[in-house]
Short mmCIF file of C-alpha atoms in Angstrom, two decimals:
data_model
loop_
_atom_site.label_atom_id
_atom_site.label_comp_id
_atom_site.label_asym_id
_atom_site.label_seq_id
_atom_site.Cartn_x
_atom_site.Cartn_y
_atom_site.Cartn_z
CA UNK A 1 11.00 -24.40 33.53
CA UNK A 2 10.00 -27.95 32.66
CA UNK A 3 9.92 -28.94 29.02
CA UNK A 4 6.68 -28.25 27.21
CA UNK A 5 5.36 -31.06 25.03
CA UNK A 6 3.31 -29.39 22.28
CA UNK A 7 -0.11 -30.74 21.43
CA UNK A 8 -0.48 -31.61 17.76
CA UNK A 9 -3.53 -30.25 15.99
CA UNK A 10 -4.57 -31.32 12.50
CA UNK A 11 -5.51 -27.72 11.73
CA UNK A 12 -1.87 -26.65 12.09
CA UNK A 13 -0.21 -29.54 10.29
CA UNK A 14 1.66 -28.56 7.15
CA UNK A 15 4.24 -26.02 6.04
CA UNK A 16 4.48 -22.52 7.43
CA UNK A 17 4.04 -19.62 7.15
CA UNK A 18 0.30 -20.07 6.84
CA UNK A 19 -1.42 -17.56 4.57
CA UNK A 20 -4.90 -16.83 5.88
CA UNK A 21 -7.58 -14.73 4.17
CA UNK A 22 -9.27 -12.51 6.78
CA UNK A 23 -13.05 -12.49 6.19
CA UNK A 24 -12.27 -13.76 2.70
CA UNK A 25 -10.05 -10.76 1.93
CA UNK A 26 -12.19 -7.86 3.13
CA UNK A 27 -10.31 -5.18 1.17
CA UNK A 28 -10.28 -7.04 -2.13
CA UNK A 29 -13.77 -8.59 -1.88
CA UNK A 30 -17.14 -8.21 -0.17
CA UNK A 31 -16.34 -9.54 3.27
CA UNK A 32 -17.63 -12.92 4.40
CA UNK A 33 -19.37 -13.75 1.12
CA UNK A 34 -19.11 -16.91 -0.94
CA UNK A 35 -17.56 -15.10 -3.96
CA UNK A 36 -14.88 -13.72 -1.63
CA UNK A 37 -14.01 -17.14 -0.25
CA UNK A 38 -14.16 -18.71 -3.71
CA UNK A 39 -11.71 -16.11 -5.03
CA UNK A 40 -9.28 -16.85 -2.20
CA UNK A 41 -9.46 -20.60 -2.77
CA UNK A 42 -8.92 -20.05 -6.50
CA UNK A 43 -5.84 -18.00 -5.59
CA UNK A 44 -4.46 -20.98 -3.70
CA UNK A 45 -5.55 -20.24 -0.14
CA UNK A 46 -6.38 -23.20 2.05
CA UNK A 47 -6.89 -21.23 5.26
CA UNK A 48 -9.87 -18.91 5.56
CA UNK A 49 -10.67 -16.74 8.56
CA UNK A 50 -14.24 -15.80 9.32
CA UNK A 51 -16.72 -14.88 12.05
CA UNK A 52 -19.61 -16.85 13.49
CA UNK A 53 -22.83 -15.49 14.97
CA UNK A 54 -26.13 -17.22 15.57
CA UNK A 55 -29.65 -16.21 14.61
CA UNK A 56 -32.60 -15.99 16.98
CA UNK A 57 -33.62 -19.50 15.94
CA UNK A 58 -30.18 -21.03 16.41
CA UNK A 59 -28.68 -21.00 12.91
CA UNK A 60 -24.91 -20.31 12.84
CA UNK A 61 -24.10 -17.69 10.21
CA UNK A 62 -20.94 -16.19 8.74
CA UNK A 63 -21.12 -12.58 9.89
CA UNK A 64 -18.85 -10.16 11.76
CA UNK A 65 -20.98 -7.38 13.22
CA UNK A 66 -23.68 -7.77 15.86
CA UNK A 67 -26.07 -5.91 13.54
CA UNK A 68 -26.83 -6.06 9.83
CA UNK A 69 -26.56 -2.30 9.43
CA UNK A 70 -22.98 -1.73 8.23
CA UNK A 71 -22.66 -4.21 5.39
CA UNK A 72 -26.19 -5.19 4.31
CA UNK A 73 -29.36 -3.61 2.96
CA UNK A 74 -31.24 -4.52 6.15
CA UNK A 75 -31.05 -3.45 9.80
CA UNK A 76 -31.36 -5.21 13.13
CA UNK A 77 -29.43 -7.48 15.46
CA UNK A 78 -28.40 -10.83 14.05
CA UNK A 79 -29.24 -12.65 17.28
CA UNK A 80 -32.73 -11.16 17.39
CA UNK A 81 -33.77 -12.15 13.88
CA UNK A 82 -34.70 -15.60 12.56
CA UNK A 83 -32.79 -17.11 9.67
CA UNK A 84 -35.80 -16.57 7.40
CA UNK A 85 -35.30 -12.81 7.73
CA UNK A 86 -31.51 -12.87 7.43
CA UNK A 87 -31.81 -14.94 4.28
CA UNK A 88 -33.31 -11.95 2.50
CA UNK A 89 -30.50 -9.55 3.43
CA UNK A 90 -27.77 -8.80 0.89
CA UNK A 91 -24.18 -7.90 1.73
CA UNK A 92 -23.17 -4.93 -0.37
CA UNK A 93 -26.66 -5.07 -1.83
CA UNK A 94 -25.69 -8.20 -3.78
CA UNK A 95 -24.57 -11.26 -1.85
CA UNK A 96 -26.58 -13.34 0.63
CA UNK A 97 -25.43 -14.05 4.16
CA UNK A 98 -23.93 -17.52 4.42
CA UNK A 99 -25.04 -20.19 6.81
CA UNK A 100 -21.88 -21.60 8.39
CA UNK A 101 -22.62 -25.10 7.16
CA UNK A 102 -22.56 -23.84 3.56
CA UNK A 103 -19.03 -22.55 4.02
CA UNK A 104 -17.65 -25.46 6.03
CA UNK A 105 -19.00 -27.93 3.48
CA UNK A 106 -17.78 -26.12 0.38
CA UNK A 107 -14.21 -27.48 0.16
CA UNK A 108 -12.96 -30.70 1.76
CA UNK A 109 -9.34 -29.50 1.89
CA UNK A 110 -9.84 -25.99 3.28
CA UNK A 111 -9.32 -25.12 6.94
CA UNK A 112 -11.30 -22.48 8.78
CA UNK A 113 -10.28 -20.12 11.55
CA UNK A 114 -13.51 -19.24 13.34
CA UNK A 115 -13.93 -16.16 15.52
CA UNK A 116 -16.68 -17.01 18.01
CA UNK A 117 -18.56 -13.73 18.39
CA UNK A 118 -20.91 -14.58 21.27
CA UNK A 119 -21.34 -17.22 23.96
CA UNK A 120 -24.60 -18.42 22.41
CA UNK A 121 -22.75 -19.41 19.26
CA UNK A 122 -20.90 -22.35 20.81
CA UNK A 123 -23.63 -24.99 21.17
CA UNK A 124 -25.11 -24.61 17.65
CA UNK A 125 -21.58 -24.29 16.26
CA UNK A 126 -20.59 -27.57 17.91
CA UNK A 127 -23.63 -29.33 16.46
CA UNK A 128 -22.79 -28.05 12.97
CA UNK A 129 -19.12 -29.00 13.22
CA UNK A 130 -19.83 -32.50 14.47
CA UNK A 131 -22.61 -33.11 11.95
CA UNK A 132 -20.27 -32.17 9.10
CA UNK A 133 -17.29 -34.00 10.59
CA UNK A 134 -14.92 -31.04 10.23
CA UNK A 135 -13.50 -30.76 13.76
CA UNK A 136 -10.00 -31.41 12.45
CA UNK A 137 -10.27 -28.49 10.00
CA UNK A 138 -11.18 -25.69 12.38
CA UNK A 139 -9.50 -23.45 14.93
CA UNK A 140 -11.61 -21.50 17.41
CA UNK A 141 -10.72 -18.11 18.81
CA UNK A 142 -12.38 -15.25 20.65
CA UNK A 143 -11.68 -11.93 22.32
CA UNK A 144 -13.37 -13.41 25.41
CA UNK A 145 -11.43 -15.67 27.79
CA UNK A 146 -14.73 -17.13 28.99
CA UNK A 147 -15.73 -18.08 25.44
CA UNK A 148 -12.34 -19.64 24.73
CA UNK A 149 -12.57 -21.70 27.93
CA UNK A 150 -16.13 -22.75 27.07
CA UNK A 151 -15.04 -23.73 23.57
CA UNK A 152 -12.37 -26.02 25.01
CA UNK A 153 -14.92 -27.65 27.32
CA UNK A 154 -17.51 -28.15 24.60
CA UNK A 155 -15.24 -29.23 21.74
CA UNK A 156 -12.64 -31.14 23.73
CA UNK A 157 -8.84 -31.19 23.50
CA UNK A 158 -8.60 -32.39 19.89
CA UNK A 159 -9.97 -29.13 18.43
CA UNK A 160 -7.43 -26.35 17.96
CA UNK A 161 -8.01 -23.14 19.88
CA UNK A 162 -6.05 -19.91 20.10
CA UNK A 163 -5.07 -18.09 23.27
CA UNK A 164 -7.58 -15.73 24.80
CA UNK A 165 -6.60 -12.23 25.97
CA UNK A 166 -5.26 -13.42 29.34
CA UNK A 167 -3.17 -16.09 27.68
CA UNK A 168 -1.71 -13.57 25.27
CA UNK A 169 -0.91 -11.21 28.15
CA UNK A 170 0.74 -14.03 30.11
CA UNK A 171 2.77 -15.04 27.07
CA UNK A 172 3.88 -11.46 26.55
CA UNK A 173 4.91 -11.18 30.20
CA UNK A 174 6.79 -14.48 30.06
CA UNK A 175 8.76 -13.25 27.06
CA UNK A 176 10.25 -10.56 29.31
CA UNK A 177 10.45 -12.43 32.61
CA UNK A 178 11.65 -16.03 32.97
CA UNK A 179 9.97 -16.12 36.39
CA UNK A 180 6.62 -15.69 34.65
CA UNK A 181 7.20 -18.60 32.26
CA UNK A 182 5.01 -20.92 34.30
CA UNK A 183 1.99 -18.70 33.71
CA UNK A 184 1.55 -20.08 30.20
CA UNK A 185 0.05 -23.54 30.67
CA UNK A 186 -2.92 -23.21 28.36
CA UNK A 187 -3.75 -26.09 25.99
CA UNK A 188 -3.92 -23.95 22.86
CA UNK A 189 -2.38 -24.47 19.46
CA UNK A 190 -1.54 -20.89 18.63
CA UNK A 191 -1.38 -17.29 19.73
CA UNK A 192 -3.36 -15.17 17.27
CA UNK A 193 -2.49 -11.57 17.96
CA UNK A 194 -2.76 -8.10 16.44
CA UNK A 195 0.16 -6.20 15.02
CA UNK A 196 -0.21 -3.66 17.82
CA UNK A 197 -1.80 -3.53 21.22
CA UNK A 198 -2.51 -0.19 22.85
CA UNK A 199 -0.62 1.60 20.11
CA UNK A 200 2.55 -0.41 20.69
CA UNK A 201 4.02 -3.30 18.72
CA UNK A 202 3.05 -6.62 20.29
CA UNK A 203 5.02 -9.11 18.23
CA UNK A 204 8.80 -9.10 18.50
CA UNK A 205 11.56 -11.72 18.54
CA UNK A 206 11.07 -12.41 22.25
CA UNK A 207 7.33 -12.93 21.87
CA UNK A 208 7.80 -15.35 18.97
CA UNK A 209 10.54 -17.22 20.84
CA UNK A 210 8.40 -17.49 23.98
CA UNK A 211 5.49 -18.88 21.98
CA UNK A 212 7.64 -21.39 20.11
CA UNK A 213 9.25 -22.55 23.36
CA UNK A 214 5.77 -23.51 24.53
CA UNK A 215 4.78 -25.26 21.31
CA UNK A 216 2.53 -22.41 20.16
CA UNK A 217 2.39 -21.03 16.66
CA UNK A 218 2.14 -17.25 16.23
CA UNK A 219 -0.45 -15.89 13.78
CA UNK A 220 -0.66 -12.13 13.28
CA UNK A 221 -3.63 -10.04 12.16
CA UNK A 222 -4.60 -7.97 10.23
CA UNK A 223 -1.50 -7.47 8.09
CA UNK A 224 -2.36 -5.36 5.05
CA UNK A 225 0.86 -3.81 3.74
CA UNK A 226 3.89 -5.38 2.12
CA UNK A 227 6.16 -3.78 4.72
CA UNK A 228 4.15 -5.24 7.60
CA UNK A 229 4.07 -8.70 6.03
CA UNK A 230 7.82 -8.62 5.48
CA UNK A 231 8.49 -7.48 9.04
CA UNK A 232 6.35 -10.25 10.52
CA UNK A 233 7.88 -12.95 8.33
CA UNK A 234 11.36 -11.75 9.24
CA UNK A 235 10.44 -12.29 12.90
CA UNK A 236 9.55 -15.89 12.14
CA UNK A 237 5.80 -15.82 12.69
CA UNK A 238 3.93 -18.93 11.61
CA UNK A 239 0.89 -17.34 10.03
CA UNK A 240 -0.34 -14.07 8.57
CA UNK A 241 -3.98 -12.98 8.29
CA UNK A 242 -4.73 -10.34 5.68
CA UNK A 243 -7.55 -8.45 4.01
CA UNK A 244 -5.39 -8.40 0.86
CA UNK A 245 -4.83 -12.03 -0.13
CA UNK A 246 -3.38 -11.21 -3.57
CA UNK A 247 -0.77 -8.96 -1.95
CA UNK A 248 0.16 -11.55 0.66
CA UNK A 249 0.60 -14.24 -1.96
CA UNK A 250 2.83 -11.93 -4.01
CA UNK A 251 5.08 -11.19 -1.03
CA UNK A 252 5.33 -14.86 -0.11
CA UNK A 253 6.13 -15.82 -3.70
CA UNK A 254 8.86 -13.19 -3.86
CA UNK A 255 10.42 -14.67 -0.71
CA UNK A 256 10.04 -18.24 -1.94
CA UNK A 257 7.61 -18.97 0.90
CA UNK A 258 4.36 -19.45 -0.99
CA UNK A 259 3.48 -23.11 -0.78
CA UNK A 260 0.87 -24.39 -3.25
CA UNK A 261 -1.75 -26.23 -1.23
#
C-alpha cells in the first residue's frame, strides 16, 4: 500500500481526545436548545454536535427529527412548514427552535459537528456557512453516502467531512484484510462511528489502527457510560460524543486527558 498523506483540517487541529457534546448533551439538557449548548460551553466544551434540517422556505434549523412531534408542543414536518411557524414551537414546552446561524455565530472559538439530515439542507447550509465565514469550524457528516459526496462537491476539499456508511464499511474491511486497504481513498478527516453496528462492537484496535494509518481520526458515538468511555479511550480513539457531557469531562479529568479549551 502506498503511503497516505493525511489532509489537514482546521476543525481537527488541537489536542485529542476531543470531547463532543451530542445535541448539546441530550440526557442532561433539552436537546438542541441554546441553554443546552450554553451549559456545555460553560463546562469547557469547544466541540458541539448537532443536526441540521431546513424549513419549507429554506431556513436551516437545529433539529434532529423530521417532525416536530417528539420534542415540541407542535406537530408537522419541519420541511413542510415555514420558519414563521417553527418559530412558535417550543422544545420541551419551553425553548425555541434555533436557526443554525444563531448557533454558529454564538461563539467564535467553538467548532460544530453537523449531521446533514436531508439532501435539501446542503445548499442553504452552504450559504449560511459562507456568509458567517465559519467553514474552518465545521465538520459535515451524514448517514447517506450521496449526501456526504454532495457535501464534498458543494463545500470543497477544505471543509472537514466524515466517512459515509460505505467508507466506514470499507475501512472496517481493510482493518481485517490488507488486500482491501486500497478501498479507502476517501478525502475525509474522520470516521465517526457508533459503538456497535448490527449488535456487534464496531470499534476495536484494528479499526483504530486502520483509520490512523490512513490519516483519519476516529470519533465514537453515542458514549453514555463511564465504562464505555474508558473502553474507547483505552483503544486510542480521537473523539467521544456523549449525551452526558458532565460525565465525560469527569472521566477525562480522572485520566488526565481533559484539556481546557
